[in-house]
Short mmCIF file of C-alpha atoms in Angstrom, two decimals:
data_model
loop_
_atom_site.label_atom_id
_atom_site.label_comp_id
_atom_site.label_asym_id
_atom_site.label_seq_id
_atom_site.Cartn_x
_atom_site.Cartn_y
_atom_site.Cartn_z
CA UNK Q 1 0.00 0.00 0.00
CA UNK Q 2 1.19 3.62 -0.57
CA UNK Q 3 2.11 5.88 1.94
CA UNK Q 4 -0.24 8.31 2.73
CA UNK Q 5 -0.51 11.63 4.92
CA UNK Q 6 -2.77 11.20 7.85
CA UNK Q 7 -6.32 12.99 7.53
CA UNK Q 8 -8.66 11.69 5.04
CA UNK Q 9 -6.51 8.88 4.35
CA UNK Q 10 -6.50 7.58 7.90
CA UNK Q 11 -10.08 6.69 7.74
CA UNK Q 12 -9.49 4.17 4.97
CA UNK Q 13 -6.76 2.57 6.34
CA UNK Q 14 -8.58 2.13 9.64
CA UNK Q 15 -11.28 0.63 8.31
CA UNK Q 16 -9.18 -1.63 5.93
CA UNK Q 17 -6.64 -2.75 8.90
CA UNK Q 18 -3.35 -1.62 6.92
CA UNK Q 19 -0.53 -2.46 9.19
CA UNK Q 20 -2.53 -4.76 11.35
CA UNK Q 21 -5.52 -7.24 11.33
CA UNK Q 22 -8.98 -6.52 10.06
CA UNK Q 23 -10.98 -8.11 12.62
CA UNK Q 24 -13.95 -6.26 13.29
CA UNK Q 25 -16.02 -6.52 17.23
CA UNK Q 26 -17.84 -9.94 18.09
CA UNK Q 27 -21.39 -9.23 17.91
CA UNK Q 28 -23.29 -7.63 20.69
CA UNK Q 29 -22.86 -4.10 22.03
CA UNK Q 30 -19.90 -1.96 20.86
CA UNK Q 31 -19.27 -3.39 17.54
CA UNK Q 32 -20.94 -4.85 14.31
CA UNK Q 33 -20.00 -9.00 14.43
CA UNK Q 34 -19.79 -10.45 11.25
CA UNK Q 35 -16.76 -12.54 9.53
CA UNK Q 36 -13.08 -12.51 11.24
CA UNK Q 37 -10.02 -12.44 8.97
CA UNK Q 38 -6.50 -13.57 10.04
CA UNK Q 39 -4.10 -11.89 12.66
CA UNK Q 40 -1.78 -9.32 12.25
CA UNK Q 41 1.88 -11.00 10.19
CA UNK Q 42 4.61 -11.25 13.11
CA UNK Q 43 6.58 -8.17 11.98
CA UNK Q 44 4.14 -5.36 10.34
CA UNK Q 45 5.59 -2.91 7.64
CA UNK Q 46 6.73 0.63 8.02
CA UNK Q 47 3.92 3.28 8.89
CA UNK Q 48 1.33 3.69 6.09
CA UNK Q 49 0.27 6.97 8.08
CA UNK Q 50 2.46 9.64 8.05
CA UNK Q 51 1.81 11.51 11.11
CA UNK Q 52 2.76 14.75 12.03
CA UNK Q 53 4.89 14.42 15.11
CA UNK Q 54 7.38 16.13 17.30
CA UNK Q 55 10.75 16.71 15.38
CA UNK Q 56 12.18 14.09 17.20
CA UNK Q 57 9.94 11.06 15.72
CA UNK Q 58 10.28 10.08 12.34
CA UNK Q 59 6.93 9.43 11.11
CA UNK Q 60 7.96 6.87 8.26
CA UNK Q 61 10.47 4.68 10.68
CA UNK Q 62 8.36 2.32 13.17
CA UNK Q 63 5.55 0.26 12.85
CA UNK Q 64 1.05 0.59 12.86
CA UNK Q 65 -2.07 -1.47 13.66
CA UNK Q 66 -5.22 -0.49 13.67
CA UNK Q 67 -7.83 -1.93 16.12
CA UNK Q 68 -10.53 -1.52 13.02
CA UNK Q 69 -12.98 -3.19 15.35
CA UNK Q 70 -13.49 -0.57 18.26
CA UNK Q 71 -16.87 1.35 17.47
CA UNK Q 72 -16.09 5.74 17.59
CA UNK Q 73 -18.17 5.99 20.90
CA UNK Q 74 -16.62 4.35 24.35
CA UNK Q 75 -16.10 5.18 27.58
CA UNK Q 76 -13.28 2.99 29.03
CA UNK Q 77 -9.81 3.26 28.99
CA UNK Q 78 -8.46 2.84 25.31
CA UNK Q 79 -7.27 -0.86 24.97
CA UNK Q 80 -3.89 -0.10 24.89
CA UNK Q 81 -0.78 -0.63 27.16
CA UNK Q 82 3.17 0.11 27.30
CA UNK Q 83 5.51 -2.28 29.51
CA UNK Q 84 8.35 0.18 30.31
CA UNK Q 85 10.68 -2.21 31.86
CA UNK Q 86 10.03 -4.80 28.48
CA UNK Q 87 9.69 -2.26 25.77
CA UNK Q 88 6.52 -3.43 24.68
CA UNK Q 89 3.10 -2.59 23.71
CA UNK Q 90 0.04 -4.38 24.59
CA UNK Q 91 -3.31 -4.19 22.56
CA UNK Q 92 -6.93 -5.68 23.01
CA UNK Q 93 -7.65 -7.38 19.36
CA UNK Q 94 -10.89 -9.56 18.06
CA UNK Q 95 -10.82 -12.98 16.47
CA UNK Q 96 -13.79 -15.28 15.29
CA UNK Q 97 -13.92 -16.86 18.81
CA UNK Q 98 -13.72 -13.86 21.09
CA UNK Q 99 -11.43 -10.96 22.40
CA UNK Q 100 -7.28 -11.18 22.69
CA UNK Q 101 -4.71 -9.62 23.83
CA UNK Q 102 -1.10 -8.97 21.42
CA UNK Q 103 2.09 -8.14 22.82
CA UNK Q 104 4.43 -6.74 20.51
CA UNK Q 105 8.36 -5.56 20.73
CA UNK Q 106 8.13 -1.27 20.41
CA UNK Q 107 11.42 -1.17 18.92
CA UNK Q 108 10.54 -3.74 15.95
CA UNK Q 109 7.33 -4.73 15.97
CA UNK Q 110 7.56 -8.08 16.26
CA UNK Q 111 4.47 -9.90 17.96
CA UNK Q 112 5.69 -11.60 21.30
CA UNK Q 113 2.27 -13.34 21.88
CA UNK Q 114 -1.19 -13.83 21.40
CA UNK Q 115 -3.45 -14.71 24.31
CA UNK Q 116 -6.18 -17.64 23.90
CA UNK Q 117 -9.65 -15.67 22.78
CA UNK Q 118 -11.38 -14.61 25.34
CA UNK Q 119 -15.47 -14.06 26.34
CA UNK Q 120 -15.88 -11.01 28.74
CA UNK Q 121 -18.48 -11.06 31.57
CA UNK Q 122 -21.85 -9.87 30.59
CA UNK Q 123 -21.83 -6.28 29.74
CA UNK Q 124 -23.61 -3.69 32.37
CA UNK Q 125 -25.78 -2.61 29.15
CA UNK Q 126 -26.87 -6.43 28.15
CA UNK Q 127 -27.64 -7.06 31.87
CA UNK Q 128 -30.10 -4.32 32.09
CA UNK Q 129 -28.33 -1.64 33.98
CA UNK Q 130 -30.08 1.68 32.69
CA UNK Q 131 -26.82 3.91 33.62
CA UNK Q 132 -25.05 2.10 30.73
CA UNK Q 133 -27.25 2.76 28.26
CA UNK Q 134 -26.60 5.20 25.90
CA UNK Q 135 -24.32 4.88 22.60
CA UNK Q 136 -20.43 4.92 24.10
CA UNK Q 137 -19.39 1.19 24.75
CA UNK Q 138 -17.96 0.23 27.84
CA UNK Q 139 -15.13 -2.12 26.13
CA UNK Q 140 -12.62 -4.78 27.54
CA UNK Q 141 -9.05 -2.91 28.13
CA UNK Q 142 -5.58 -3.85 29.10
CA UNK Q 143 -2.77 -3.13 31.60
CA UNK Q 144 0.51 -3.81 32.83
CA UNK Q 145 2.14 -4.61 36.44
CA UNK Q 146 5.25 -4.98 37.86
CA UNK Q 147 5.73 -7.53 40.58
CA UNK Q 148 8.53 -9.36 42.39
CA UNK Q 149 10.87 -8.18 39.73
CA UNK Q 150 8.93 -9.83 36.81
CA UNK Q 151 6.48 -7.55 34.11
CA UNK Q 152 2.73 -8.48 33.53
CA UNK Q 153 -0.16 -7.55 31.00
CA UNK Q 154 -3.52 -7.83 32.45
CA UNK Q 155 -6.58 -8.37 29.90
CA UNK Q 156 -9.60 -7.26 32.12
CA UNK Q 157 -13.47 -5.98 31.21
CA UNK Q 158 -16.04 -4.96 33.62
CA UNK Q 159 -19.57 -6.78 33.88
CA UNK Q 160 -22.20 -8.66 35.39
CA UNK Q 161 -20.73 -12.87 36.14
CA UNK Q 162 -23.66 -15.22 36.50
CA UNK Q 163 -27.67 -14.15 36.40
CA UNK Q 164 -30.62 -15.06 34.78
CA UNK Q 165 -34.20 -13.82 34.13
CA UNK Q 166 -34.04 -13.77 38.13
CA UNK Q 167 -31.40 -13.35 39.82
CA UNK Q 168 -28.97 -10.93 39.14
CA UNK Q 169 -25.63 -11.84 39.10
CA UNK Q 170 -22.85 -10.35 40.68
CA UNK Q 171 -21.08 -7.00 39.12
CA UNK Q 172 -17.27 -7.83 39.26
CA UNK Q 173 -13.94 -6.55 37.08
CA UNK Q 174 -12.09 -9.99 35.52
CA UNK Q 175 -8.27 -9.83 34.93
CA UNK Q 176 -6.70 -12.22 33.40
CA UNK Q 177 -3.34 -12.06 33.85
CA UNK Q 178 -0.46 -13.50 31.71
CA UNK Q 179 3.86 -12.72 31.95
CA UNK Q 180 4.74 -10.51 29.39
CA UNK Q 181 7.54 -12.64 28.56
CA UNK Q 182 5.54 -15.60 27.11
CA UNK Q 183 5.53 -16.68 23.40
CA UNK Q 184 3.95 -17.93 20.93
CA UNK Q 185 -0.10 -17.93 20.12
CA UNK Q 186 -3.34 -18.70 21.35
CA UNK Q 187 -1.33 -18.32 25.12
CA UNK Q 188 -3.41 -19.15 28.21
CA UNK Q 189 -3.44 -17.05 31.40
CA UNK Q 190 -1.41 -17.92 34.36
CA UNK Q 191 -4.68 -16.69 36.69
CA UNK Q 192 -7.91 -15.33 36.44
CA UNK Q 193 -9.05 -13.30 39.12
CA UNK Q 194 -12.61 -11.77 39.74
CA UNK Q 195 -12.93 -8.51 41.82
CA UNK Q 196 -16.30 -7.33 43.31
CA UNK Q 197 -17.03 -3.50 42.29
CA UNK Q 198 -20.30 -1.41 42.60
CA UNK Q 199 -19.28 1.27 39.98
CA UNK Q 200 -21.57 4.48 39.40
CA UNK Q 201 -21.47 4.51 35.73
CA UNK Q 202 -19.35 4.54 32.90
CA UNK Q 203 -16.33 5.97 32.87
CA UNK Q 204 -15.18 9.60 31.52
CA UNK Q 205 -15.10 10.56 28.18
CA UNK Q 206 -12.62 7.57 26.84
CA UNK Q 207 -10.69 6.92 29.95
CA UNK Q 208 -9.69 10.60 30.46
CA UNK Q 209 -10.34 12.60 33.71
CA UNK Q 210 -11.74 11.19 36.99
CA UNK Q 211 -12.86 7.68 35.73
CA UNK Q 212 -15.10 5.70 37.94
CA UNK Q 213 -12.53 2.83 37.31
CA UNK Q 214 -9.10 1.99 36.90
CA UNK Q 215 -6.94 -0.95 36.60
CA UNK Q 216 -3.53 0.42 37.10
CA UNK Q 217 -0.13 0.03 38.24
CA UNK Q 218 1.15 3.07 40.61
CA UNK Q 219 4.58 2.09 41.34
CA UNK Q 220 3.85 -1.01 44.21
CA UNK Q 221 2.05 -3.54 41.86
CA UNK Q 222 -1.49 -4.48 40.11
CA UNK Q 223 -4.69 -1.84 41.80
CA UNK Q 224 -8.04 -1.89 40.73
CA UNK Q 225 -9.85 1.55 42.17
CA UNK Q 226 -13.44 2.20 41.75
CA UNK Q 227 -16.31 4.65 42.30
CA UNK Q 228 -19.38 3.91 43.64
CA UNK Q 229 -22.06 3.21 46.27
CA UNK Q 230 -19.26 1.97 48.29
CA UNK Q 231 -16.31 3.48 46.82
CA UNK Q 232 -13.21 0.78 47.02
CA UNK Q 233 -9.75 0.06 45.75
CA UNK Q 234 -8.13 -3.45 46.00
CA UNK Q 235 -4.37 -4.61 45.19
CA UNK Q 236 -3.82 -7.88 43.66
CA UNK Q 237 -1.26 -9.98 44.24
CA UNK Q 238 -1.08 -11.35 40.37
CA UNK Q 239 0.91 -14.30 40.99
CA UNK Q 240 -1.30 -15.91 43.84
CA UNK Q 241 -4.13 -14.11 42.89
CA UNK Q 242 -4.95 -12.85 46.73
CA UNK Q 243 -7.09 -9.42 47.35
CA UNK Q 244 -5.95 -6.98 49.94
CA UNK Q 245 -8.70 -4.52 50.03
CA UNK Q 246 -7.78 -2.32 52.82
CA UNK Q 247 -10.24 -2.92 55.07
CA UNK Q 248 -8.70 -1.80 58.65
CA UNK Q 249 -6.53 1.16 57.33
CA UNK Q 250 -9.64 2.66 55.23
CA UNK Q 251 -12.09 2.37 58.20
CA UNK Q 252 -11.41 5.67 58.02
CA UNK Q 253 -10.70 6.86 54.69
CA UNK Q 254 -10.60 5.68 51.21
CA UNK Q 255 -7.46 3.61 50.11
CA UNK Q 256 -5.46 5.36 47.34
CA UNK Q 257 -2.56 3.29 47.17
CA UNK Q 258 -0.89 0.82 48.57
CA UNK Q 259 3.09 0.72 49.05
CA UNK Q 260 5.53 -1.87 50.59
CA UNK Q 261 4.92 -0.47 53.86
CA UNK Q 262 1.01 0.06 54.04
CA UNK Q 263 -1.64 1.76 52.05
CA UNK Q 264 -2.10 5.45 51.41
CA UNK Q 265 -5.47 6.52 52.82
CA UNK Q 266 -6.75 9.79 52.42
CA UNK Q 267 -10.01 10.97 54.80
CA UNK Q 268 -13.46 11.16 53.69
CA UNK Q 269 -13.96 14.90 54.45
CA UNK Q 270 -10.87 17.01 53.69
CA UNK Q 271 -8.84 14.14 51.25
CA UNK Q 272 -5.90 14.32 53.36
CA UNK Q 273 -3.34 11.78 53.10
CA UNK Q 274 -1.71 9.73 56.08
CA UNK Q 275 -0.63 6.03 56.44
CA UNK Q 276 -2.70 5.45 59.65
CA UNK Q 277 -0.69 4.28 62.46
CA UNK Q 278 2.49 5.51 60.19
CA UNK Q 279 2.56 9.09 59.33
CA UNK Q 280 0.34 11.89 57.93
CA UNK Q 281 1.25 14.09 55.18
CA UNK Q 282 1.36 17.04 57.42
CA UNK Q 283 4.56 16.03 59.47
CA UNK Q 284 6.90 16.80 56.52
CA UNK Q 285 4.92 19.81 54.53
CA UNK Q 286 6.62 21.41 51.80
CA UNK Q 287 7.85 24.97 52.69
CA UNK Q 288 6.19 27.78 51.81
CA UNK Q 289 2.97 26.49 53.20
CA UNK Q 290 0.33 28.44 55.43
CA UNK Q 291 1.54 28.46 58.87
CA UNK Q 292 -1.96 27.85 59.98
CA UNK Q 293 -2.56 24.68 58.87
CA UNK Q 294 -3.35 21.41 61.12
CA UNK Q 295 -5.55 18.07 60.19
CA UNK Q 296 -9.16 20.23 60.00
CA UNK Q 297 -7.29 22.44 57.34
CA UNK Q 298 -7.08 21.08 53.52
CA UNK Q 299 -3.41 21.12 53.40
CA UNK Q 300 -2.41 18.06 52.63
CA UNK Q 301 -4.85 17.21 49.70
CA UNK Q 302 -4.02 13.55 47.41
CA UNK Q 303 -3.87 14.25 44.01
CA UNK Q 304 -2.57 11.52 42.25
CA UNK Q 305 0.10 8.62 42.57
CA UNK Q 306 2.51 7.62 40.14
CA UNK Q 307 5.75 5.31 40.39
CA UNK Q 308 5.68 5.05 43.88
CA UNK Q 309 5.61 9.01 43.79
CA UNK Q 310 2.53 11.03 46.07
CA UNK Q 311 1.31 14.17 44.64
CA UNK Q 312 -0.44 16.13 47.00
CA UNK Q 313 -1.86 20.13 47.23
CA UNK Q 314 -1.24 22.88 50.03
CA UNK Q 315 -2.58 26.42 50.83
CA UNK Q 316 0.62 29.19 51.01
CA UNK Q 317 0.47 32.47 53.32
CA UNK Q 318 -0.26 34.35 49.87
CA UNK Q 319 -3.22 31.26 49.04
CA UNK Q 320 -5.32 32.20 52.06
CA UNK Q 321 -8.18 29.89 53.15
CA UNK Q 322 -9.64 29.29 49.60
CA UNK Q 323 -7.05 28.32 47.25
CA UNK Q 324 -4.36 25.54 47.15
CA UNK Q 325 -1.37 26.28 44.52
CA UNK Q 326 1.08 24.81 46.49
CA UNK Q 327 2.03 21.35 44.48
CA UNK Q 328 4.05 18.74 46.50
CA UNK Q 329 5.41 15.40 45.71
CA UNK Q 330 6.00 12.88 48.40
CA UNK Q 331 7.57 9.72 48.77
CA UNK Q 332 4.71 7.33 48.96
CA UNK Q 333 5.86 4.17 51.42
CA UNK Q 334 7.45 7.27 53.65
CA UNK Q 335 5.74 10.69 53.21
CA UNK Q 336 9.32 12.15 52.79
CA UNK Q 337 9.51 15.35 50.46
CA UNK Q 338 10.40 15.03 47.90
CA UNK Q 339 10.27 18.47 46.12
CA UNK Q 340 7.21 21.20 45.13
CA UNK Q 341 6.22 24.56 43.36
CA UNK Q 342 4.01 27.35 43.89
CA UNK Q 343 1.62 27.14 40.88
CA UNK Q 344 -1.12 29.54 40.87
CA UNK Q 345 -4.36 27.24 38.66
CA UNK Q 346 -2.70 23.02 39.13
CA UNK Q 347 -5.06 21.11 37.08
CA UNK Q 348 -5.02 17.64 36.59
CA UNK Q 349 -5.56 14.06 38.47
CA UNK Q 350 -3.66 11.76 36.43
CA UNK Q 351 0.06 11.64 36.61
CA UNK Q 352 2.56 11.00 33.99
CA UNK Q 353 6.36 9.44 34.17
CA UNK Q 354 9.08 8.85 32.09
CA UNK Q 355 10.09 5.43 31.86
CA UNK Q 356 13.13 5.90 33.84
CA UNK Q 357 11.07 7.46 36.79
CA UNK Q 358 13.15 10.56 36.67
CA UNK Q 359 10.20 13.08 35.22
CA UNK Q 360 6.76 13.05 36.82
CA UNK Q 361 3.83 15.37 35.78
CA UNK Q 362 0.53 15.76 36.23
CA UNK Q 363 -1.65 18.16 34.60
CA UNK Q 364 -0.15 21.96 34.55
CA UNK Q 365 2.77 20.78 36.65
CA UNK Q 366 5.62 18.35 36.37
CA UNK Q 367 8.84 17.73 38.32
CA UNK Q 368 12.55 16.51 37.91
CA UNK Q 369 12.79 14.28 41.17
CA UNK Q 370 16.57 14.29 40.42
CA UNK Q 371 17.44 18.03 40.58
CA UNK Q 372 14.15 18.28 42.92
CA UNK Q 373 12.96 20.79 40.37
CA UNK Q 374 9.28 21.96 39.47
CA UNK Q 375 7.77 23.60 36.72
CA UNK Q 376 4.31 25.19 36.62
CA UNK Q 377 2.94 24.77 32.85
CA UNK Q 378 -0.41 26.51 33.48
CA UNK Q 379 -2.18 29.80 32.03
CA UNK Q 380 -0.92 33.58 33.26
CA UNK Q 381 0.09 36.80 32.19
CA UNK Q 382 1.90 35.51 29.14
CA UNK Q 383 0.44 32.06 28.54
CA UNK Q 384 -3.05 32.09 27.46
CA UNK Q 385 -3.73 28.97 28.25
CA UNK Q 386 -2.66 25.51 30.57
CA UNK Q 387 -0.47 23.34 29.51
CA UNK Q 388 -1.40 19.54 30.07
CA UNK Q 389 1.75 17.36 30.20
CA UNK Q 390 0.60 13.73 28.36
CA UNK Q 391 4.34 11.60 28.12
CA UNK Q 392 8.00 12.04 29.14
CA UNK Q 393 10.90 10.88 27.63
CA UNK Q 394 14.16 10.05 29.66
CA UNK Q 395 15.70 13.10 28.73
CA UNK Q 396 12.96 15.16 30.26
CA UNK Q 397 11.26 16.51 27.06
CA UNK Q 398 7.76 16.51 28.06
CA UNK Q 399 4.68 16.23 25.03
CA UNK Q 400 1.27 18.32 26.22
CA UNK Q 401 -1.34 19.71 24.74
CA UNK Q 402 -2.83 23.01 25.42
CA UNK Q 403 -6.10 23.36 27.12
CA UNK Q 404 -8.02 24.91 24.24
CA UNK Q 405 -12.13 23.90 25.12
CA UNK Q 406 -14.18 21.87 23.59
CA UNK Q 407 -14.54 21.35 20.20
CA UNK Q 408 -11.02 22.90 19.10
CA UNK Q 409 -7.94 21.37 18.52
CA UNK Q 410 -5.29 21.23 21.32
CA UNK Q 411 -2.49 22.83 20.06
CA UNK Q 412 0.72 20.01 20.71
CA UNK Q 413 4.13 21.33 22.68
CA UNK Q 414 7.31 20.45 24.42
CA UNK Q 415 8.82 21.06 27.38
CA UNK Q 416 12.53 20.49 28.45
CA UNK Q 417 12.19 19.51 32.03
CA UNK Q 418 15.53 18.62 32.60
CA UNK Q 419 17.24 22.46 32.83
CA UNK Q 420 16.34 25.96 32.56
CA UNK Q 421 13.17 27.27 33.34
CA UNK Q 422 11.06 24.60 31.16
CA UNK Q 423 9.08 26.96 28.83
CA UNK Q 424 6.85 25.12 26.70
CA UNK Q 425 7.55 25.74 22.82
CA UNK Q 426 4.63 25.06 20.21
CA UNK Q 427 4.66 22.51 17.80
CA UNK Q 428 3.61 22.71 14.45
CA UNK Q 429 -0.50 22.92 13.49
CA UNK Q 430 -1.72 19.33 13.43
CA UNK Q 431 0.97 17.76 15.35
CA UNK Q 432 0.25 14.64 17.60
CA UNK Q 433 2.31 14.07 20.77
CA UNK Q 434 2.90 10.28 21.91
CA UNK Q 435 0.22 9.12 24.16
CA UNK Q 436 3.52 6.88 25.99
CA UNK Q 437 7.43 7.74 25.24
CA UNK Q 438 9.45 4.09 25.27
CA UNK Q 439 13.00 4.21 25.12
CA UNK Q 440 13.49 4.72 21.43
CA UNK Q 441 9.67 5.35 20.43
CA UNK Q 442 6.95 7.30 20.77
CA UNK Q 443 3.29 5.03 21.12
CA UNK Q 444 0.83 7.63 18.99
CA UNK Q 445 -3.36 6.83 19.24
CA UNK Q 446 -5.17 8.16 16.70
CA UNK Q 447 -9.19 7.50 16.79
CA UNK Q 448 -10.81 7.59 13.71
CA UNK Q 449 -14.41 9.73 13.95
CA UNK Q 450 -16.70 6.79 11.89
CA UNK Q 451 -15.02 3.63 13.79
CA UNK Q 452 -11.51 2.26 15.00
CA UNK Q 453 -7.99 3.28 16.59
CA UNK Q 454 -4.94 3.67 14.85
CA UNK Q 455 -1.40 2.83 17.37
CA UNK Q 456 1.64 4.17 15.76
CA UNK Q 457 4.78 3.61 17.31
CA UNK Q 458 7.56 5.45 16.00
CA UNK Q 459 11.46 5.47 16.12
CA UNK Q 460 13.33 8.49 18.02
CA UNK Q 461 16.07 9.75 15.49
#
């Protein structure tokens, strides 16, 4: 096939699986059904989309495939993955027989392993759950872990096990985990593991923003964290399969993570984070903070965990009572500070890392843990408007977007976090910044508006 420039062209090659397999949904809610052609070949060709990326990404060095079957509308997490330790990239794909999971190399492309196909749970929509209804699919997705010095993917969907015209059933997330060192095809899991949930509703507009459930990795193994009647989080222990879900440390709170040395709990009124019977987030505030705080003030706020890394928010003398731009990050198994920055708007609950761990961000700010550096990326006197940091490379370039409103395009820039004052610079009109930066690669998602998501992952020069 031709190489073409992305627009137009993208929505043919989507719906013709260029690059990849053409396997459209099984039948039932979120896709058409209909006949299943073969998997993707072992090592795809060069990009049939040229993207326009960041300088450094060539846009005709790397490899595609296009998930053809996903319908435009969903609202979980896209079913796509990175392993940072492995290099790899994990997908959700369709066969005649059901739903798999690909692993693939990032640096060549070449398929490491095909899971067995798989049958979800019910969906909440088929079971008759009216909060479901509606025409954005709530879809099967994917994850990685790291435990015990080993890398995992986790294939997982949320729905309704068991039921019938009477009783009904029980509403549980299923993972199904497998090593993301195994070969070859049609691979079975090493576990399956059910976990209870009472979830509100479907997640936020295609896994962005404060879902109503994740299945993530935040730096101390496997979590599943949910919103709900009785809002929960769990960590699994994906080798044994074993549950701890917090029970005596959130008696008091809700559990946000869990570390080697306890779980992060932060209270029900003011969101204030402690490790009960350990510390509290107070004992080592960042400086600059209001003198007047204590545990009925909001200083102390959880934000967001990533890599074993606590981001939390404080008030400052100049903040008053009603405002908290004080950005800290913590040590999560300790408390310890770590570093923070004044920033006048933060935004954002869902932090970013390179794969190193060097670079965190989240939202409008983002930190170099080594030189215990901040930078504030959001909208002032000469910015018009907030920066939201998406990836990090090891070098500390950081890809955002700019906080435009809806229905305009984001315009795409970089940030060099790791010296001077990291001032964002704008990217070219049209430019797409990776969604994940691998060591050597960039993993781009492009959705296509009539049905299907393009991955492109492209070589660094």
């Amino acid at each position: 096939m031709p190489k073409v420039v992305a627009g137009a062209a993208l929505a043919g090659v989507l719906l013709t699986g260029c690059g990849g397999a053409d396997d459209p949904a099984p039948t039932g809610k979120g896709g058409e059904g209909g006949k299943k052609t073969s998997a993707a070949p072992p090592t795809p060709s060069s990009p049939s989309v040229l993207l326009t990326v960041p300088p450094a990404y060539s846009a005709d060095k790397g490899w595609e495939q296009s998930l053809a079957w996903m319908p435009a509308k969903y609202s979980s997490k896209p079913p796509v993955a990175v392993g940072a330790r492995s290099g790899t990239v994990a997908y959700v794909n369709t066969t005649e027989d059901g739903y798999v999971v690909q692993v693939r190399d990032a640096s060549s492309g070449r398929i490491r392993f095909t899971s067995e196909p798989w049958e979800p749970p019910t969906s909440m929509a088929e079971a008759g759950n009216g909060t479901y209804d509606g025409d954005e699919a709530e879809l099967p997705s994917v994850s990685t872990a790291f435990q015990d010095g080993r890398e995992y993917v986790v294939l997982w969907a949320h729905g309704i096990e068991g039921g019938d015209a009477l009783a009904k059933g029980k509403e549980v997330v299923r993972l199904l985990v497998f090593p993301m060192d195994a070969s070859g095809s049609a691979v079975a899991p090493k576990r399956r593991i059910d976990i209870p949930v009472e979830v509100y509703g479907p997640n936020s507009e295609k896994g962005k923003g404060q879902d109503d459930l994740r299945v993530e990795d935040y730096g101390g193994g496997l979590q599943v964290h949910w919103n709900g009647l009785k809002k929960g989080a769990v960590a699994v222990d994906v080798t044994s399969g074993t549950i701890d879900a917090c029970a005596d440390a959130c008696a008091e709170g809700r559990g946000q993570v869990r570390t080697a040395k306890g779980w992060v709990v932060s209270n029900y009124v003011l969101d204030l984070a402690e490790m009960p019977g350990s510390w509290h987030i107070q004992d080592d505030a960042p400086p600059g903070g209001w003198s007047m705080m204590d545990k009925s003030s909001m200083d102390g706020q959880y934000v967001s965990t990533i890599g074993g890394h606590l981001l939390t928010r404080w008030h400052t003398e100049a903040g008053g009572n009603f405002s908290t731009p004080l950005v800290a990050v913590h040590d999560a198994a300790t408390g310890k500070l770590e570093a923070s920055i004044v920033c006048e708007r933060p935004r954002g609950d869902d932090a970013v890392s390179s794969p190193n761990g060097r670079f965190i961000a989240d939202g409008t700010v983002a930190f170099d843990l080594q030189r215990r550096h901040g930078t504030c990326l959001d909208a002032g006197e000469s910015r018009k408007a907030d920066v939201l940091v998406r990836s990090i490379t090891d070098d500390g370039t950081a890809y955002g977007e700019l906080a435009t409103g809806p229905g305009k395009d984001p315009g795409a820039v970089e940030i060099d976090l790791s010296a001077g004052d990291g001032a964002p610079r704008l990217l070219p009109d049209g430019t797409r910044v990776p969604e994940w930066a691998l060591p050597g690669a960039g993993v781009f998602l492009t959705p296509n508006p009539v049905n299907g998501l393009l991955i492109s992952v492209l070589k660094q020069k």
